[in-house]
Coordinates of N, CA and C in Angstrom, one line a residue:
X189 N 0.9 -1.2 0.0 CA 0.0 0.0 0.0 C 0.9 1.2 0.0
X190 N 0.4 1.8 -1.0 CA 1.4 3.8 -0.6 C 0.7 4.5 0.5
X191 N 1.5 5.9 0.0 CA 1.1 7.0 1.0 C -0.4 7.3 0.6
X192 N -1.3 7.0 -0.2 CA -2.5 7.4 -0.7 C -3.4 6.4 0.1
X193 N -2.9 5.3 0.5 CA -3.6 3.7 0.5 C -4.3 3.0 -0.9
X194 N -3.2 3.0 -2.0 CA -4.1 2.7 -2.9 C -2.8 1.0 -2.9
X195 N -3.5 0.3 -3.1 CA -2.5 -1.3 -3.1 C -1.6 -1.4 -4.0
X196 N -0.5 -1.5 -3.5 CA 1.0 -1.6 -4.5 C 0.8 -2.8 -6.1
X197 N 1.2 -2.2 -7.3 CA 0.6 -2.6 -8.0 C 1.6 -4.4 -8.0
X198 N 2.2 -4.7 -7.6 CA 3.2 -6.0 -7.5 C 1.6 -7.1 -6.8
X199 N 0.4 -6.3 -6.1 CA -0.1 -7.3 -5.3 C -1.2 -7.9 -6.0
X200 N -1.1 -6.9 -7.7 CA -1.9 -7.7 -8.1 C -1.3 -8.8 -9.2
X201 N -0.4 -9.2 -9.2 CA 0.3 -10.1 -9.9 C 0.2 -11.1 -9.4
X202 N 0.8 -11.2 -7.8 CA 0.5 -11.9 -7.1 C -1.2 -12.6 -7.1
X203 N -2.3 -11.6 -6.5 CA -3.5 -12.0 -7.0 C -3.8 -13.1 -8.3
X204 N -3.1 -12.7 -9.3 CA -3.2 -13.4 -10.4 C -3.1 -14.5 -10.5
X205 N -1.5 -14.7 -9.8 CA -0.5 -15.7 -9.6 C -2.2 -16.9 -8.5
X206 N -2.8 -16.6 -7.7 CA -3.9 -17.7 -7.3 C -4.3 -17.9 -8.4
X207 N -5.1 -16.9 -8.7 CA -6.6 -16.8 -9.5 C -5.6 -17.8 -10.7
X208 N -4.6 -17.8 -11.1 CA -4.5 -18.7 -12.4 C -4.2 -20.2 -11.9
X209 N -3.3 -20.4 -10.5 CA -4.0 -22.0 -9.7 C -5.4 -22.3 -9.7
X210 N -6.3 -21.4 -8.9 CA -7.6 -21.8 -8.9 C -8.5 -21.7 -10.2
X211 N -7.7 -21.7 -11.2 CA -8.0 -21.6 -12.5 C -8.1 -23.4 -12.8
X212 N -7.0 -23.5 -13.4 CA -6.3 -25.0 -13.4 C -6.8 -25.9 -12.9
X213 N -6.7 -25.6 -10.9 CA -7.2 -26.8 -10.0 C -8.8 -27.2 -10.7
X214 N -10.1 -26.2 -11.1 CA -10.9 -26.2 -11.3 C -11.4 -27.1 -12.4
X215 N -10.2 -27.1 -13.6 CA -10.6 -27.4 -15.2 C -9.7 -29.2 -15.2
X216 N -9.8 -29.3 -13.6 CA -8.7 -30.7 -13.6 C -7.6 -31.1 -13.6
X217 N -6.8 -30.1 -14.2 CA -5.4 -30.4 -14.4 C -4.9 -30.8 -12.6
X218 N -4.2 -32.4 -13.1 CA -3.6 -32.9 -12.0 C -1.8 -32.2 -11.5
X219 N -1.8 -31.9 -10.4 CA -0.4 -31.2 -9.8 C 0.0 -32.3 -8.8
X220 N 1.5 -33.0 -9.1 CA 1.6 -33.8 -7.9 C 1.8 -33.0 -6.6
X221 N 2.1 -32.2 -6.6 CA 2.8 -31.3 -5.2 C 1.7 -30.6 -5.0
X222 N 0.5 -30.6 -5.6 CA -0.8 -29.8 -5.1 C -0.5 -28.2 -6.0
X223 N -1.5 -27.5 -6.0 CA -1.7 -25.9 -6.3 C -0.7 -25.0 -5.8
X224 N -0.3 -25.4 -5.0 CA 0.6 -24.2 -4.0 C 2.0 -24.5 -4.9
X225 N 2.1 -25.1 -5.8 CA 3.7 -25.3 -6.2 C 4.2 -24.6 -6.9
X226 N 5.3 -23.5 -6.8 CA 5.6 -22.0 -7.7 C 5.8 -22.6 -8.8
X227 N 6.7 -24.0 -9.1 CA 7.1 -24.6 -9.8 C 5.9 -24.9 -11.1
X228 N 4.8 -25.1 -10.9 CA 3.7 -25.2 -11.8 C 3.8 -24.8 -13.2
X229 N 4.4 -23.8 -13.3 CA 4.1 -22.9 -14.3 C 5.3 -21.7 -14.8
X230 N 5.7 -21.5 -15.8 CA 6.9 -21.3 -15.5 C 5.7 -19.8 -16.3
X231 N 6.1 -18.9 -15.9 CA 5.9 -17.2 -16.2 C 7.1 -16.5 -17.0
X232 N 7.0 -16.1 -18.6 CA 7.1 -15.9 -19.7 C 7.5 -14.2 -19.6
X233 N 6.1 -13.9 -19.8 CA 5.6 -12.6 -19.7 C 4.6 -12.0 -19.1
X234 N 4.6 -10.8 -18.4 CA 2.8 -10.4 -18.0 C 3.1 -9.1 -18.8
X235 N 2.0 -8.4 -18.7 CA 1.4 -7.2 -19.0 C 0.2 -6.5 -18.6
X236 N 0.2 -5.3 -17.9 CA -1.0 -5.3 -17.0 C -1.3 -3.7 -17.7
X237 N -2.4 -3.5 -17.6 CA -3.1 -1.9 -17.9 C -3.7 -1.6 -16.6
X238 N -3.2 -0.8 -15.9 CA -4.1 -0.3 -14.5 C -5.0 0.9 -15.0
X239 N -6.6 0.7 -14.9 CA -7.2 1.2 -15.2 C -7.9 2.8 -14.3
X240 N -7.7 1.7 -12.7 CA -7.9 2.6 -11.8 C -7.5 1.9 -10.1
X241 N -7.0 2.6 -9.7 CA -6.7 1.7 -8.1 C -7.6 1.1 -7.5
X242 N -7.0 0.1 -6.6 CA -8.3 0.2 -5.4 C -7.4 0.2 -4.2
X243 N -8.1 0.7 -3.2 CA -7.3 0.6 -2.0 C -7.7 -0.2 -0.8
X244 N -7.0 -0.3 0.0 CA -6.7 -1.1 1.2 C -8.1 -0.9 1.9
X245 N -8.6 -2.2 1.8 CA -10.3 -2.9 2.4 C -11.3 -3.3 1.4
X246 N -10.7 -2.7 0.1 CA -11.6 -2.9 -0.9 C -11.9 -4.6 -1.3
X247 N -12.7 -4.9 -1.6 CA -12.8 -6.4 -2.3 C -13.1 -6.4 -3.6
X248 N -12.2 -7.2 -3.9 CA -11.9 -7.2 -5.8 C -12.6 -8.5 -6.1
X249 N -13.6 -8.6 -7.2 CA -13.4 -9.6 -8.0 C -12.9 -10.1 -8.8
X250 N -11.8 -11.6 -9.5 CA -11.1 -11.8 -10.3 C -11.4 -12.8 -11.1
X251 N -11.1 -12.5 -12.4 CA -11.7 -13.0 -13.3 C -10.6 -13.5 -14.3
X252 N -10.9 -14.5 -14.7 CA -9.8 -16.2 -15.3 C -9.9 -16.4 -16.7
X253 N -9.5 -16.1 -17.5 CA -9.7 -16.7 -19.1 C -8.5 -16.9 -19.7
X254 N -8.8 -18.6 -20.3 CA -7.4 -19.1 -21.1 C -7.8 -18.5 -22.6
X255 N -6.8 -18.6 -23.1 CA -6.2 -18.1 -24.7 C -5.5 -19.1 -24.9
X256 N -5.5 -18.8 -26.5 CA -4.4 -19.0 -27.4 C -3.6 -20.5 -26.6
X257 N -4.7 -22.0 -26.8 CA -3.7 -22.5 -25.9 C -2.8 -23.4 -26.9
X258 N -1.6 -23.4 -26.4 CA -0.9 -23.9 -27.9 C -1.1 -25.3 -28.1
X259 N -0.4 -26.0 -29.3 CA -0.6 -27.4 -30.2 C -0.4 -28.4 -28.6
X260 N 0.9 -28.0 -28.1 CA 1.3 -29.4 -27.2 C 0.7 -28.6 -25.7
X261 N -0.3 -28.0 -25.3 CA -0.6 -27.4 -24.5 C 0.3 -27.1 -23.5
X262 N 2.0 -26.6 -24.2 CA 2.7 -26.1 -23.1 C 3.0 -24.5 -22.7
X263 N 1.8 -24.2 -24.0 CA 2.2 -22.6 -23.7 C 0.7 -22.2 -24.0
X264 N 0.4 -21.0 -23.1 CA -1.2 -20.9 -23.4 C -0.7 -19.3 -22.6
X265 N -1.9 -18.5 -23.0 CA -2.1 -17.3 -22.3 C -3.2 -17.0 -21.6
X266 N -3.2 -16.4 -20.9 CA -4.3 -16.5 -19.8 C -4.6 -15.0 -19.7
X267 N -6.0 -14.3 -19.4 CA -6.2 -12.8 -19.6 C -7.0 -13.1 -18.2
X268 N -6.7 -11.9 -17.3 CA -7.4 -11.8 -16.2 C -8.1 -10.5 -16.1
X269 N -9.2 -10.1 -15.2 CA -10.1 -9.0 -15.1 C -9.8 -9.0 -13.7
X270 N -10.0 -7.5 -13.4 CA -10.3 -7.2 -11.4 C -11.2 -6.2 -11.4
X271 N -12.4 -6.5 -11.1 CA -13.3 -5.3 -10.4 C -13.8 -5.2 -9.3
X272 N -14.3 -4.0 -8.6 CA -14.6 -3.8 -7.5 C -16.0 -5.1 -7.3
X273 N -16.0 -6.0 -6.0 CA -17.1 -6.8 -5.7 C -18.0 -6.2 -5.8
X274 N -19.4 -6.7 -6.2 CA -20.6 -6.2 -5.7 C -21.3 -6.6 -4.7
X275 N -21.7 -5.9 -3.7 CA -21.7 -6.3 -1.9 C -23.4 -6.6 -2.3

């Protein structure tokens, strides 16, 4: 969080970094070492557009979509959304 309280933009990578486990764990894919394994997935590239902050207490929704997934399904991209929850 900064001096504003708006959430350090690193936290939503992290964020991601679930939302694309509980992506996977959902669609079946078996992990011997379980979801939590950093090892899972080897990260390429990101790219993020910050549209608008949110800040510390806010509840975000996050949202999961595969792309482009390749021939031997070892490379695929994945696009994520974050919006404010609706209470």
């Amino acid at each position: 969080m900064d001096a504003d309280r708006n959430v350090n933009n690193a936290v939503y990578l992290a964020d991601f970094h679930q939302s694309r486990l509980e992506h996977v764990a959902r669609r079946g894919v078996w992990c011997p070492r379980g979801y939590q394994d950093d090892n899972l997935f080897a990260l390429a590239e990101h790219t993020c557009r910050y549209l608008a902050p949110s800040s510390y207490g806010d509840v975000l929704s996050i949202w999961t979509a595969a792309h482009a997934v390749g021939r031997t399904a070892s490379s695929w991209s994945i696009e994520f959304g974050v919006r404010a929850a609706v209470h």
